[in-house]
Short mmCIF file of C-alpha atoms in Angstrom, two decimals:
data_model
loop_
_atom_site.label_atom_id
_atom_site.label_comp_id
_atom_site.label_asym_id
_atom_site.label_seq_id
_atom_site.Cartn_x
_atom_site.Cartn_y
_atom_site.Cartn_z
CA UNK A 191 56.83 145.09 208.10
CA UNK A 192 54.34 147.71 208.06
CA UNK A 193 53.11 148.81 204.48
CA UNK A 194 51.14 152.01 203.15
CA UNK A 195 49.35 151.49 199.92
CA UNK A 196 47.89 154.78 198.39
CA UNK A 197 44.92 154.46 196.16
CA UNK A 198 41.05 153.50 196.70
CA UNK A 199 39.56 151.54 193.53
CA UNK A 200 39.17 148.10 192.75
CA UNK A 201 43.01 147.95 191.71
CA UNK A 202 44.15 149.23 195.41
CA UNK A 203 41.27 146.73 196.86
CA UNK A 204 42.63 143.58 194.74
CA UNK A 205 46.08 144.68 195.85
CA UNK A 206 45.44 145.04 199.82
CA UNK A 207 43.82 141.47 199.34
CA UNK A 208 46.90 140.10 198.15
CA UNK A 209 49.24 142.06 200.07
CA UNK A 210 47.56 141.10 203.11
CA UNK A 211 47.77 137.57 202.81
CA UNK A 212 52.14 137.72 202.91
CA UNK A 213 53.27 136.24 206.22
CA UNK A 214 55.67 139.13 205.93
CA UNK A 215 52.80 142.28 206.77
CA UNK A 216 52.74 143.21 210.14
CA UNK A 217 49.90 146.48 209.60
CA UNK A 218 48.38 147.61 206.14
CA UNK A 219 47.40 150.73 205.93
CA UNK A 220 45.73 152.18 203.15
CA UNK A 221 45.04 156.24 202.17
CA UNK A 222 42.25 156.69 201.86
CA UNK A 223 40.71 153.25 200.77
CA UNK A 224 37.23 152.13 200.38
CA UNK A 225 34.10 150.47 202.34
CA UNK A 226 35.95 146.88 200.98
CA UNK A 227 39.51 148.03 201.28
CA UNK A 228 39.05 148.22 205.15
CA UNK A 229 38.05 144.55 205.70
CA UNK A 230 41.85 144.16 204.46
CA UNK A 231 43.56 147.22 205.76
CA UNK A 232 43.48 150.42 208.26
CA UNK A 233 41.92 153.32 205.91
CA UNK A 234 43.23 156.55 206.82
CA UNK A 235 41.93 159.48 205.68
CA UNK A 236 45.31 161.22 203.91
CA UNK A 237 45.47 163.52 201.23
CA UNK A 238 47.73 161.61 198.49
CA UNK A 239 48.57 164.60 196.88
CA UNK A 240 50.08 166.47 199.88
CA UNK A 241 53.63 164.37 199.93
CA UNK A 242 54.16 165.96 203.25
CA UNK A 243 51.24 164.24 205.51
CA UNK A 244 52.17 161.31 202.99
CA UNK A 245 56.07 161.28 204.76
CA UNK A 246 54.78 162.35 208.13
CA UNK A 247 52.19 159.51 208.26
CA UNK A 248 55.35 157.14 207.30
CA UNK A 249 57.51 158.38 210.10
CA UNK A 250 54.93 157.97 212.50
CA UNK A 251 53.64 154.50 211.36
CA UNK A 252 57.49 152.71 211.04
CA UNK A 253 55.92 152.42 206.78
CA UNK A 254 58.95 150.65 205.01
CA UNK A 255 57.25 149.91 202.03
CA UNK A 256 54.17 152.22 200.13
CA UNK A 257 52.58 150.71 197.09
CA UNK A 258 51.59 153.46 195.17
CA UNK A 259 48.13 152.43 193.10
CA UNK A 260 47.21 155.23 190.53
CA UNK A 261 49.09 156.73 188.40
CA UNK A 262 48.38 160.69 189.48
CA UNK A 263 50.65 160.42 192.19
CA UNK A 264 53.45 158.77 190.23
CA UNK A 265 53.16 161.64 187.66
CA UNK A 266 53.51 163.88 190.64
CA UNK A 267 56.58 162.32 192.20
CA UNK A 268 55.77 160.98 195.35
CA UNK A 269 58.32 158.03 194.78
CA UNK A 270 61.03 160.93 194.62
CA UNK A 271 59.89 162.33 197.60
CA UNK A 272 59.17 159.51 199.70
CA UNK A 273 63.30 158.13 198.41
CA UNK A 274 64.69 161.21 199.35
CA UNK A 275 63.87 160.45 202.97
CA UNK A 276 65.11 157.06 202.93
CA UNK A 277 61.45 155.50 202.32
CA UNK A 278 60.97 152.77 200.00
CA UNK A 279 57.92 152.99 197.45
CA UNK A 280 56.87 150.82 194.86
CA UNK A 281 56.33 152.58 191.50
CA UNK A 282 58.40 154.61 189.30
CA UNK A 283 60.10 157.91 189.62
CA UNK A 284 58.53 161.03 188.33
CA UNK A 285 60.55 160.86 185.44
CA UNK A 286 60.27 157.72 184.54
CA UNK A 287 56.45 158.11 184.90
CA UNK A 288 56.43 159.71 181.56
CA UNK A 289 56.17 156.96 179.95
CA UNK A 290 52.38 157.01 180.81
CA UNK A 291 51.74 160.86 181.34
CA UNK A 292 53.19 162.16 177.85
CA UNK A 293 52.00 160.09 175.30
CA UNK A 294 54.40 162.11 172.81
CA UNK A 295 57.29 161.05 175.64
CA UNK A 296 56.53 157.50 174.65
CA UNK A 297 56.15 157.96 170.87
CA UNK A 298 59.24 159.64 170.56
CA UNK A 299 60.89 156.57 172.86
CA UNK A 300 59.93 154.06 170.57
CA UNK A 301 60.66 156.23 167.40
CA UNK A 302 64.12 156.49 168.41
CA UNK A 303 64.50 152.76 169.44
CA UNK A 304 62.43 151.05 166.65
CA UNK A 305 59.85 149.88 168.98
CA UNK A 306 56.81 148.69 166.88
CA UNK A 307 53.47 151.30 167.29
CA UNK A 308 51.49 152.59 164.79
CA UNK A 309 52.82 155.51 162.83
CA UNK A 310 52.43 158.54 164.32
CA UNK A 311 52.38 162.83 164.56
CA UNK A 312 52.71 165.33 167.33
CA UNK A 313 50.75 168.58 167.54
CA UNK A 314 49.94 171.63 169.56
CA UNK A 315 47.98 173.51 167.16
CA UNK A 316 44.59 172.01 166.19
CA UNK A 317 44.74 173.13 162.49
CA UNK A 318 47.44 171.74 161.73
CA UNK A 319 46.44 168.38 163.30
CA UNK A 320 42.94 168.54 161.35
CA UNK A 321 45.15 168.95 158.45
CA UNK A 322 47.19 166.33 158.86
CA UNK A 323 44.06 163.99 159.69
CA UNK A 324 42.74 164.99 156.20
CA UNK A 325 45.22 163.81 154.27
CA UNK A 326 45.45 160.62 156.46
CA UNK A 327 41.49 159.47 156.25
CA UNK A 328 39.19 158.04 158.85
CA UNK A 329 39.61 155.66 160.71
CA UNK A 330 41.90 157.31 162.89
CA UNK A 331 43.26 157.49 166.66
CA UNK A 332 43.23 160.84 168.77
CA UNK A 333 45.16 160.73 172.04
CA UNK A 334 45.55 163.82 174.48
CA UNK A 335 49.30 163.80 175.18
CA UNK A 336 48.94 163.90 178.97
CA UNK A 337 47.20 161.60 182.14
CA UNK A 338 43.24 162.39 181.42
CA UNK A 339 41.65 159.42 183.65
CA UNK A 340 41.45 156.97 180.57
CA UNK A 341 39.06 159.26 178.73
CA UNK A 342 41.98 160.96 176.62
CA UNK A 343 41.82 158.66 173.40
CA UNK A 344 39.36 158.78 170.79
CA UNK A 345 39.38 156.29 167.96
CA UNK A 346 37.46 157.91 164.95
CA UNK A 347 35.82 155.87 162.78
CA UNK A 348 35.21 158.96 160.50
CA UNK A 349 36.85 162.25 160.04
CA UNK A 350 34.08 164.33 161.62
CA UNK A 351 34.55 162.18 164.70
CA UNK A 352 38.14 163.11 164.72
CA UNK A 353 38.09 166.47 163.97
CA UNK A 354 34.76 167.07 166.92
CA UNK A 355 37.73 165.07 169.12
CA UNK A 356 40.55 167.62 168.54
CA UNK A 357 37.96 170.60 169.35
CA UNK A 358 37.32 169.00 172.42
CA UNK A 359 40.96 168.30 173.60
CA UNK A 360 41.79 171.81 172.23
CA UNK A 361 38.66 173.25 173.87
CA UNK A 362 39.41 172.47 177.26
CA UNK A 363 37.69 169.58 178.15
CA UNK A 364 40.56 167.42 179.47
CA UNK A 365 42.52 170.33 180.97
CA UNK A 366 46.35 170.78 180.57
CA UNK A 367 45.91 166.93 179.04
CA UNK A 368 44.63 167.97 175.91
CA UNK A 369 47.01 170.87 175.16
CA UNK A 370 49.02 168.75 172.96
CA UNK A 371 47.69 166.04 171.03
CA UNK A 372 49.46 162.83 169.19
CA UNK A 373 47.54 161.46 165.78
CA UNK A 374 48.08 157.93 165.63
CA UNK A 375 47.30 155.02 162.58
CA UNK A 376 44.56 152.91 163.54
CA UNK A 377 45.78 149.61 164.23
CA UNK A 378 43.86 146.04 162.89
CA UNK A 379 44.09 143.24 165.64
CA UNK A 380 43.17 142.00 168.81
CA UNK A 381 43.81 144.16 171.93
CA UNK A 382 45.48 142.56 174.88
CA UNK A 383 47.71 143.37 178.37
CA UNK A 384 50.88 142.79 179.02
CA UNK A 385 52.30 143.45 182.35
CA UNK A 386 56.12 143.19 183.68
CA UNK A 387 57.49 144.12 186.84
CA UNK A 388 60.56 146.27 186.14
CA UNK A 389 63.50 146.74 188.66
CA UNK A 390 64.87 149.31 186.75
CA UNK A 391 67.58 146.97 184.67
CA UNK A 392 65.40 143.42 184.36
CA UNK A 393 61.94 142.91 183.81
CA UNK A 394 59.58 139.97 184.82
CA UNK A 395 56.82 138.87 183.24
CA UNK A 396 53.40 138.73 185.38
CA UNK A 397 50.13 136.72 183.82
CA UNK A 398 48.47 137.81 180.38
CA UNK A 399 44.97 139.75 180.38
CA UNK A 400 42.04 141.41 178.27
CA UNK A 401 40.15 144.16 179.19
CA UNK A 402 36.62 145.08 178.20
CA UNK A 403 36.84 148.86 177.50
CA UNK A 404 33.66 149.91 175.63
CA UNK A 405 30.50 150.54 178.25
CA UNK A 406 28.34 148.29 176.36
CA UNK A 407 27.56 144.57 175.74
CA UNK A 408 29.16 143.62 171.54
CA UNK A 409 32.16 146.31 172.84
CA UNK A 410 29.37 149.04 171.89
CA UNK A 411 29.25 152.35 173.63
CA UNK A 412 31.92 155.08 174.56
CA UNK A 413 35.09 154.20 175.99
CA UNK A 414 35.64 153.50 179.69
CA UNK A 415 38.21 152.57 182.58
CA UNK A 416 37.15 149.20 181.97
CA UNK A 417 34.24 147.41 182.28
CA UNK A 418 35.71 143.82 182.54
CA UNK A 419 38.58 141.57 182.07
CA UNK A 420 39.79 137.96 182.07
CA UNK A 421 43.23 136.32 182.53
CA UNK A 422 45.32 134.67 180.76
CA UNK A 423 44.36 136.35 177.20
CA UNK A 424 44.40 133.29 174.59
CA UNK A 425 46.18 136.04 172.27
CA UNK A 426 49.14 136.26 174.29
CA UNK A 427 50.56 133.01 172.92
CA UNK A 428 54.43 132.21 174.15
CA UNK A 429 55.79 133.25 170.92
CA UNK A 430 53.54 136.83 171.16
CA UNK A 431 54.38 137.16 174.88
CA UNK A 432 58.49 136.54 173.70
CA UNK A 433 58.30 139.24 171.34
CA UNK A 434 56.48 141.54 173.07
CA UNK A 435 59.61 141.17 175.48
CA UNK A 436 62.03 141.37 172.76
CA UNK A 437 60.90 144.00 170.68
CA UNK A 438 59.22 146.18 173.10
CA UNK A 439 59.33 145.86 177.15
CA UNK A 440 63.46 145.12 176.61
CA UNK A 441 63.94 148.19 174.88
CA UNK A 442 62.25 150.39 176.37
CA UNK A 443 63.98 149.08 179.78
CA UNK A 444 66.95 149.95 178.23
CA UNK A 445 66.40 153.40 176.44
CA UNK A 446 64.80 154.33 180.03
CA UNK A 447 68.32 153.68 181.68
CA UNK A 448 70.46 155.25 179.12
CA UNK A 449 68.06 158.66 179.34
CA UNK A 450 69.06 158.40 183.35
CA UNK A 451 65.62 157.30 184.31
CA UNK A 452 65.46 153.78 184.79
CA UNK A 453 62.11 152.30 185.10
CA UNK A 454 60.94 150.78 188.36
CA UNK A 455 57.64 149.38 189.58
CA UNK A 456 55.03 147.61 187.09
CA UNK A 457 55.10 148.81 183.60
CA UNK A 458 51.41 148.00 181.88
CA UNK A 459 51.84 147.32 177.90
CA UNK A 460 48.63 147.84 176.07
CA UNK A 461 49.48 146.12 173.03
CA UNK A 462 47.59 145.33 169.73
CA UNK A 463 48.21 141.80 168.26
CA UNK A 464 48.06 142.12 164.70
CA UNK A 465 49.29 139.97 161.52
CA UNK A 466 53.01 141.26 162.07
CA UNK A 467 53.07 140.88 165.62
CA UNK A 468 52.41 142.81 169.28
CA UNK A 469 52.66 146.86 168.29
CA UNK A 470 52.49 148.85 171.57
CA UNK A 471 49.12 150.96 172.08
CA UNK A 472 50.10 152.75 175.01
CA UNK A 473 52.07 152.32 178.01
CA UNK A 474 50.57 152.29 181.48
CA UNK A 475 53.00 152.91 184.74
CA UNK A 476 50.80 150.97 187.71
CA UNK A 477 48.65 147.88 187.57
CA UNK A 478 45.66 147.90 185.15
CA UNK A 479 41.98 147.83 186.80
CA UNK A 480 39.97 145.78 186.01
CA UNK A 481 42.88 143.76 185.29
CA UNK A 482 45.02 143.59 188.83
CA UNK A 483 41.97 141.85 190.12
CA UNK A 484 42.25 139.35 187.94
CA UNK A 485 45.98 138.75 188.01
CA UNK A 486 45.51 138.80 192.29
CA UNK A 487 43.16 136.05 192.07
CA UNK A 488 45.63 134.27 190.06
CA UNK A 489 48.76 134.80 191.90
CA UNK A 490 49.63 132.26 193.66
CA UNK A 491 52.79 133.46 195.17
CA UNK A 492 53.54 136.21 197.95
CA UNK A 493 53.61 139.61 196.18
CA UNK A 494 55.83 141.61 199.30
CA UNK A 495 59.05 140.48 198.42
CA UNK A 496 58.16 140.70 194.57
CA UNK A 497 57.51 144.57 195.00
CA UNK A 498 60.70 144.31 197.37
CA UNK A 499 62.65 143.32 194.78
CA UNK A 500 61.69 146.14 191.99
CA UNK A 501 62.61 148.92 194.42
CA UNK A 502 66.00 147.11 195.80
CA UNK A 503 66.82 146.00 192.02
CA UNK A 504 67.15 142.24 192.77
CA UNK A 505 64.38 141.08 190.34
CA UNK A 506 66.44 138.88 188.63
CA UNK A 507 66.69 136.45 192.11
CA UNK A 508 62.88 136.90 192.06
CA UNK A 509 60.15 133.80 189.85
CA UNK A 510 56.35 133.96 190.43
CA UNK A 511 54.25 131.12 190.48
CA UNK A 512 50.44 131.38 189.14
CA UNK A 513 47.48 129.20 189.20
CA UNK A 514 46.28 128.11 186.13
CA UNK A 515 42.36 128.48 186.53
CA UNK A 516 41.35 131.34 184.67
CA UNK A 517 39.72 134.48 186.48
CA UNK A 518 37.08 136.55 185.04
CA UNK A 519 35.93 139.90 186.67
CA UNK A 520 32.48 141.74 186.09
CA UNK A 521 32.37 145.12 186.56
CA UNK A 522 29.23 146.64 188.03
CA UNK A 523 29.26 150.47 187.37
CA UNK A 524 26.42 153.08 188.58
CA UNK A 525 24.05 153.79 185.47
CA UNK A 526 25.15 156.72 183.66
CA UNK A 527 28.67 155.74 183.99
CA UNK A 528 30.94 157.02 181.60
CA UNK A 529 28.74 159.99 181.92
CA UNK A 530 27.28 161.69 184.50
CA UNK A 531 25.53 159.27 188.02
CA UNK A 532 24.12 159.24 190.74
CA UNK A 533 26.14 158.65 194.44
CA UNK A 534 25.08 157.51 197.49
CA UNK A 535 22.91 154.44 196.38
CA UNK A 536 22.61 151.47 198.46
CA UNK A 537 24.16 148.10 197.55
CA UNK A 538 23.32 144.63 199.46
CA UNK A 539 23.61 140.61 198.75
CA UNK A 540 27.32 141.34 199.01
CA UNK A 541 27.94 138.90 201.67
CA UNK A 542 25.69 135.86 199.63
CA UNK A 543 27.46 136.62 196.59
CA UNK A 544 30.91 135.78 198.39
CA UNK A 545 29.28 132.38 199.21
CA UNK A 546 29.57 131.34 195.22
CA UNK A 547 32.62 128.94 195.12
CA UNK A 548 35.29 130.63 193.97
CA UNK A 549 34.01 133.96 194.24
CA UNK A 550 35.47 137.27 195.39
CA UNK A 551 34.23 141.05 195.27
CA UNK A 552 36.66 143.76 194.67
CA UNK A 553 35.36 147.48 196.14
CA UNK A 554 35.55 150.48 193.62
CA UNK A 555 33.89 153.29 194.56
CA UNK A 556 32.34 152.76 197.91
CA UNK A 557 31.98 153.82 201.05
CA UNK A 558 30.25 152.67 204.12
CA UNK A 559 27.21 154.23 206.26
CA UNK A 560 26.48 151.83 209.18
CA UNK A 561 25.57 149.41 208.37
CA UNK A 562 25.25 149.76 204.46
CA UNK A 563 27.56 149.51 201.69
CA UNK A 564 26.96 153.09 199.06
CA UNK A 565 27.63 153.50 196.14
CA UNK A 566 30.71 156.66 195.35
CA UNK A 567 31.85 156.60 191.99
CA UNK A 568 31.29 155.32 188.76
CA UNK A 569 32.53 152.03 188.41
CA UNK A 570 31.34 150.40 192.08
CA UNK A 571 32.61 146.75 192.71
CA UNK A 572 34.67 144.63 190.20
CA UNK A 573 33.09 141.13 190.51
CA UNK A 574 35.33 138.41 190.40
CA UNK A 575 35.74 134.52 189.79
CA UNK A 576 38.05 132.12 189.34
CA UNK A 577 37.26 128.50 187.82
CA UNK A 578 38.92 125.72 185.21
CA UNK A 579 37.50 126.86 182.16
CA UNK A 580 36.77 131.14 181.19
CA UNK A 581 33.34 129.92 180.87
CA UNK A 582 33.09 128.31 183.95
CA UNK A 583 34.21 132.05 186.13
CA UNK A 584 32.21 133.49 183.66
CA UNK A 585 28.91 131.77 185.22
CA UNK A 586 30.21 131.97 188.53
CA UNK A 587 30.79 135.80 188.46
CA UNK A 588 27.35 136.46 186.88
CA UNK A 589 25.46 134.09 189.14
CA UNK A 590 27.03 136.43 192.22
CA UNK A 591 25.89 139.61 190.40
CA UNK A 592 22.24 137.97 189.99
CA UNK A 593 22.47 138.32 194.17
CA UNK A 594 23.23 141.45 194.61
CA UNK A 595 20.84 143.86 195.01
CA UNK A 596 21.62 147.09 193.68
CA UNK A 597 18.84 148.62 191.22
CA UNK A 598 20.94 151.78 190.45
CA UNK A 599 23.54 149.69 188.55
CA UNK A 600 24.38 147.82 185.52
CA UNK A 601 27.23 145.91 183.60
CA UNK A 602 27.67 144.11 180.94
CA UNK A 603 26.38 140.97 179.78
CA UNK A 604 29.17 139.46 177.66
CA UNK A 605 32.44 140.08 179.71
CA UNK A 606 34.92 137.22 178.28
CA UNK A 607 33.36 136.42 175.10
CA UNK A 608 36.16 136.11 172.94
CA UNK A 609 38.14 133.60 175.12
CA UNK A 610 34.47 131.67 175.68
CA UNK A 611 34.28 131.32 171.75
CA UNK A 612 37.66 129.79 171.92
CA UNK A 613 37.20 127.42 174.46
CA UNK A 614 34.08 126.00 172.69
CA UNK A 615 36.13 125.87 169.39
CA UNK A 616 38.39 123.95 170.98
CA UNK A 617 35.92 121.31 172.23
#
């Protein structure tokens, strides 16, 4: 079959890898892709947001299945659009997409349906949420209620911190994101990811991760899209991974199909472990990134009739089989990132650092200029390795960033600590 996967990060890269390996892929195409992307797929240069070109391109490329990567064009309803012609996509509907673009949506969700999160107000007038953050205390967690490219929570560790964040969501400075705001508790525990792949009725559990979010080695620094993960998360026990389904993914599948919007495509749990179990952070509606490049390397099964499944709603005829070597990725970001950087920098060693056993680089934001990989964006490649032990990928992914040559970048040092503390505990 011929498949169109809309995206171009280090997610959409990890997925073309994958879903170009199924025996069942005639042509991948991807809009618009990266300088990596097209050593997997045929990058065409569409505009995702115009559905339109997006259903035009299908008709004239025979496209019976498009992955959709980010989330922006979920929010926007190209899996409506693309259905209502009789073309299958992988993701959710518009609708159901809520549960990622309103954080209030989901709040309210799990209010109603006693679905552990932290405690929790709503607010569209930033007086009254300063007020209300008074008479909580510091520390405290400030989320813009709609999609603001991951940089739409702030967790105050003092009031001043979380009053200067509802001026700035208030202000302006995350759009129509910030107009309404939810005040959450801060939660005590150990952060993890949870993924399931949802056919709108059953859900199936993929492999556990952790994701690095602050910019900074010691998780110092402001908040990012990610800056590293690992798979499986040690936190994610059987027991935690069995609630997390019970109490929280199961629900929510439910109370999504009674509202008349029943969830399809992957649905991305951020979760906090803490003493009284998994209590749900947020909830994401596509694959996590850095953490689909992780779960890629680790699939060992084909993905196509997986995604298949969620859109036809015959996940329950579906199992997945993973390897169980650990994968670690490394992402290298342009310096500056979360701020303001520089584009257009030139990157090489790529090909040496593929020659690492066990070694594979995931594009971000590149592009190609002859003969050159550039940099063009903030986080640039997502480097990746698999190996028996955390520490062992661990080594292997920073011996392949040692040979690449890229002076106008950075990452950090201490991606998979936490799991690399456990595994020497254990010894």
């Amino acid at each position: 079959m011929n498949i169109l996967l809309l995206g171009s990060g280090g997610r959409e890269h990890a997925l073309a890898w994958k879903i170009a390996a199924s025996p069942l892929v005639t042509k991948l195409f991807c809009a618009p892709g990266n300088a990596g992307i097209a050593q997997e797929a045929i990058c065409v240069p569409l505009d995702v947001t115009d559905h339109r070109a997006v259903i035009q391109f299908c008709k004239d490329k025979d496209i019976e299945l498009v992955v959709v990567g980010p989330e922006g064009p979920l929010a926007a309803g190209i899996v409506d659009d693309l259905a209502a012609v009789g073309i299958k996509a992988f993701g959710p509907s518009k609708a159901a997409a809520q549960l990622e673009g309103s954080k209030g949506f989901t709040k309210d969700l799990c209010k109603a349906h006693d679905i552990p999160t932290a405690a929790y107000e709503r607010f569209g007038d930033p007086n009254e949420a300063k007020a209300y953050i008074r008479a909580q205390g510091a520390p405290i967690v400030v989320k813009a209620d709609g999609l603001a490219a991951g940089k739409g929570v702030v967790v105050a560790m003092t009031l001043a911190e979380a009053e200067a964040a509802i001026d700035m969501m208030f202000g302006g400075a995350l759009g129509d994101a910030g107009v309404e705001v939810v005040v959450e508790d801060f939660l005590v525990g150990e952060e993890a990811s949870f993924f399931v792949l949802c056919d709108g009725e059953h859900a199936l559990p993929l492999a556990t991760a952790q994701d690095h979010k602050r910019a900074y080695d010691g998780d110092k620094g402001p908040n990012t899209g990610g800056m590293g993960a690992y798979s499986p998360a040690p936190v994610m026990t059987d027991a935690v991974c069995r609630q997390a389904m019970e109490q929280i993914i199961t629900p929510t599948l439910k109370a999504m199909k009674a509202m008349g919007m029943p969830f399809k495509g992957v649905l991305f749990a951020g979760l906090m472990i803490t003493d009284e179990g998994p209590q749900l952070i947020e909830y994401n509606v596509r694959f996590g990134d850095p953490e689909c490049q992780v779960l890629m390397m680790r699939m060992m099964s084909d993905i196509v009739p997986a995604l298949l499944a969620c859109v036809d709603g015959q996940l329950k005829h579906v199992t997945l089989r993973w390897f169980d070597e650990p994968a670690l990725t490394v992402v290298m970001a342009a310096k500056g990132y979360p701020g303001a950087y520089e584009k257009g920098t030139r990157i090489a060693g790529l090909d040496r650092a593929e020659k690492i056993p066990g070694v594979q680089i995931f594009h971000a934001g590149t592009m190609a200029s002859g003969d050159w990989i550039l940099a063009n964006g903030g986080r640039v490649l997502a480097v990746t390795a698999s190996a028996k032990t955390v520490a062992e990928a661990q080594r292997r992914a920073y011996e392949a960033i040692g040979v690449i040559n890229w002076p106008e970048g950075f990452c950090r040092r201490d991606i998979g600590w936490q799991a690399v503390a456990r595994e020497r505990r254990k010894k």
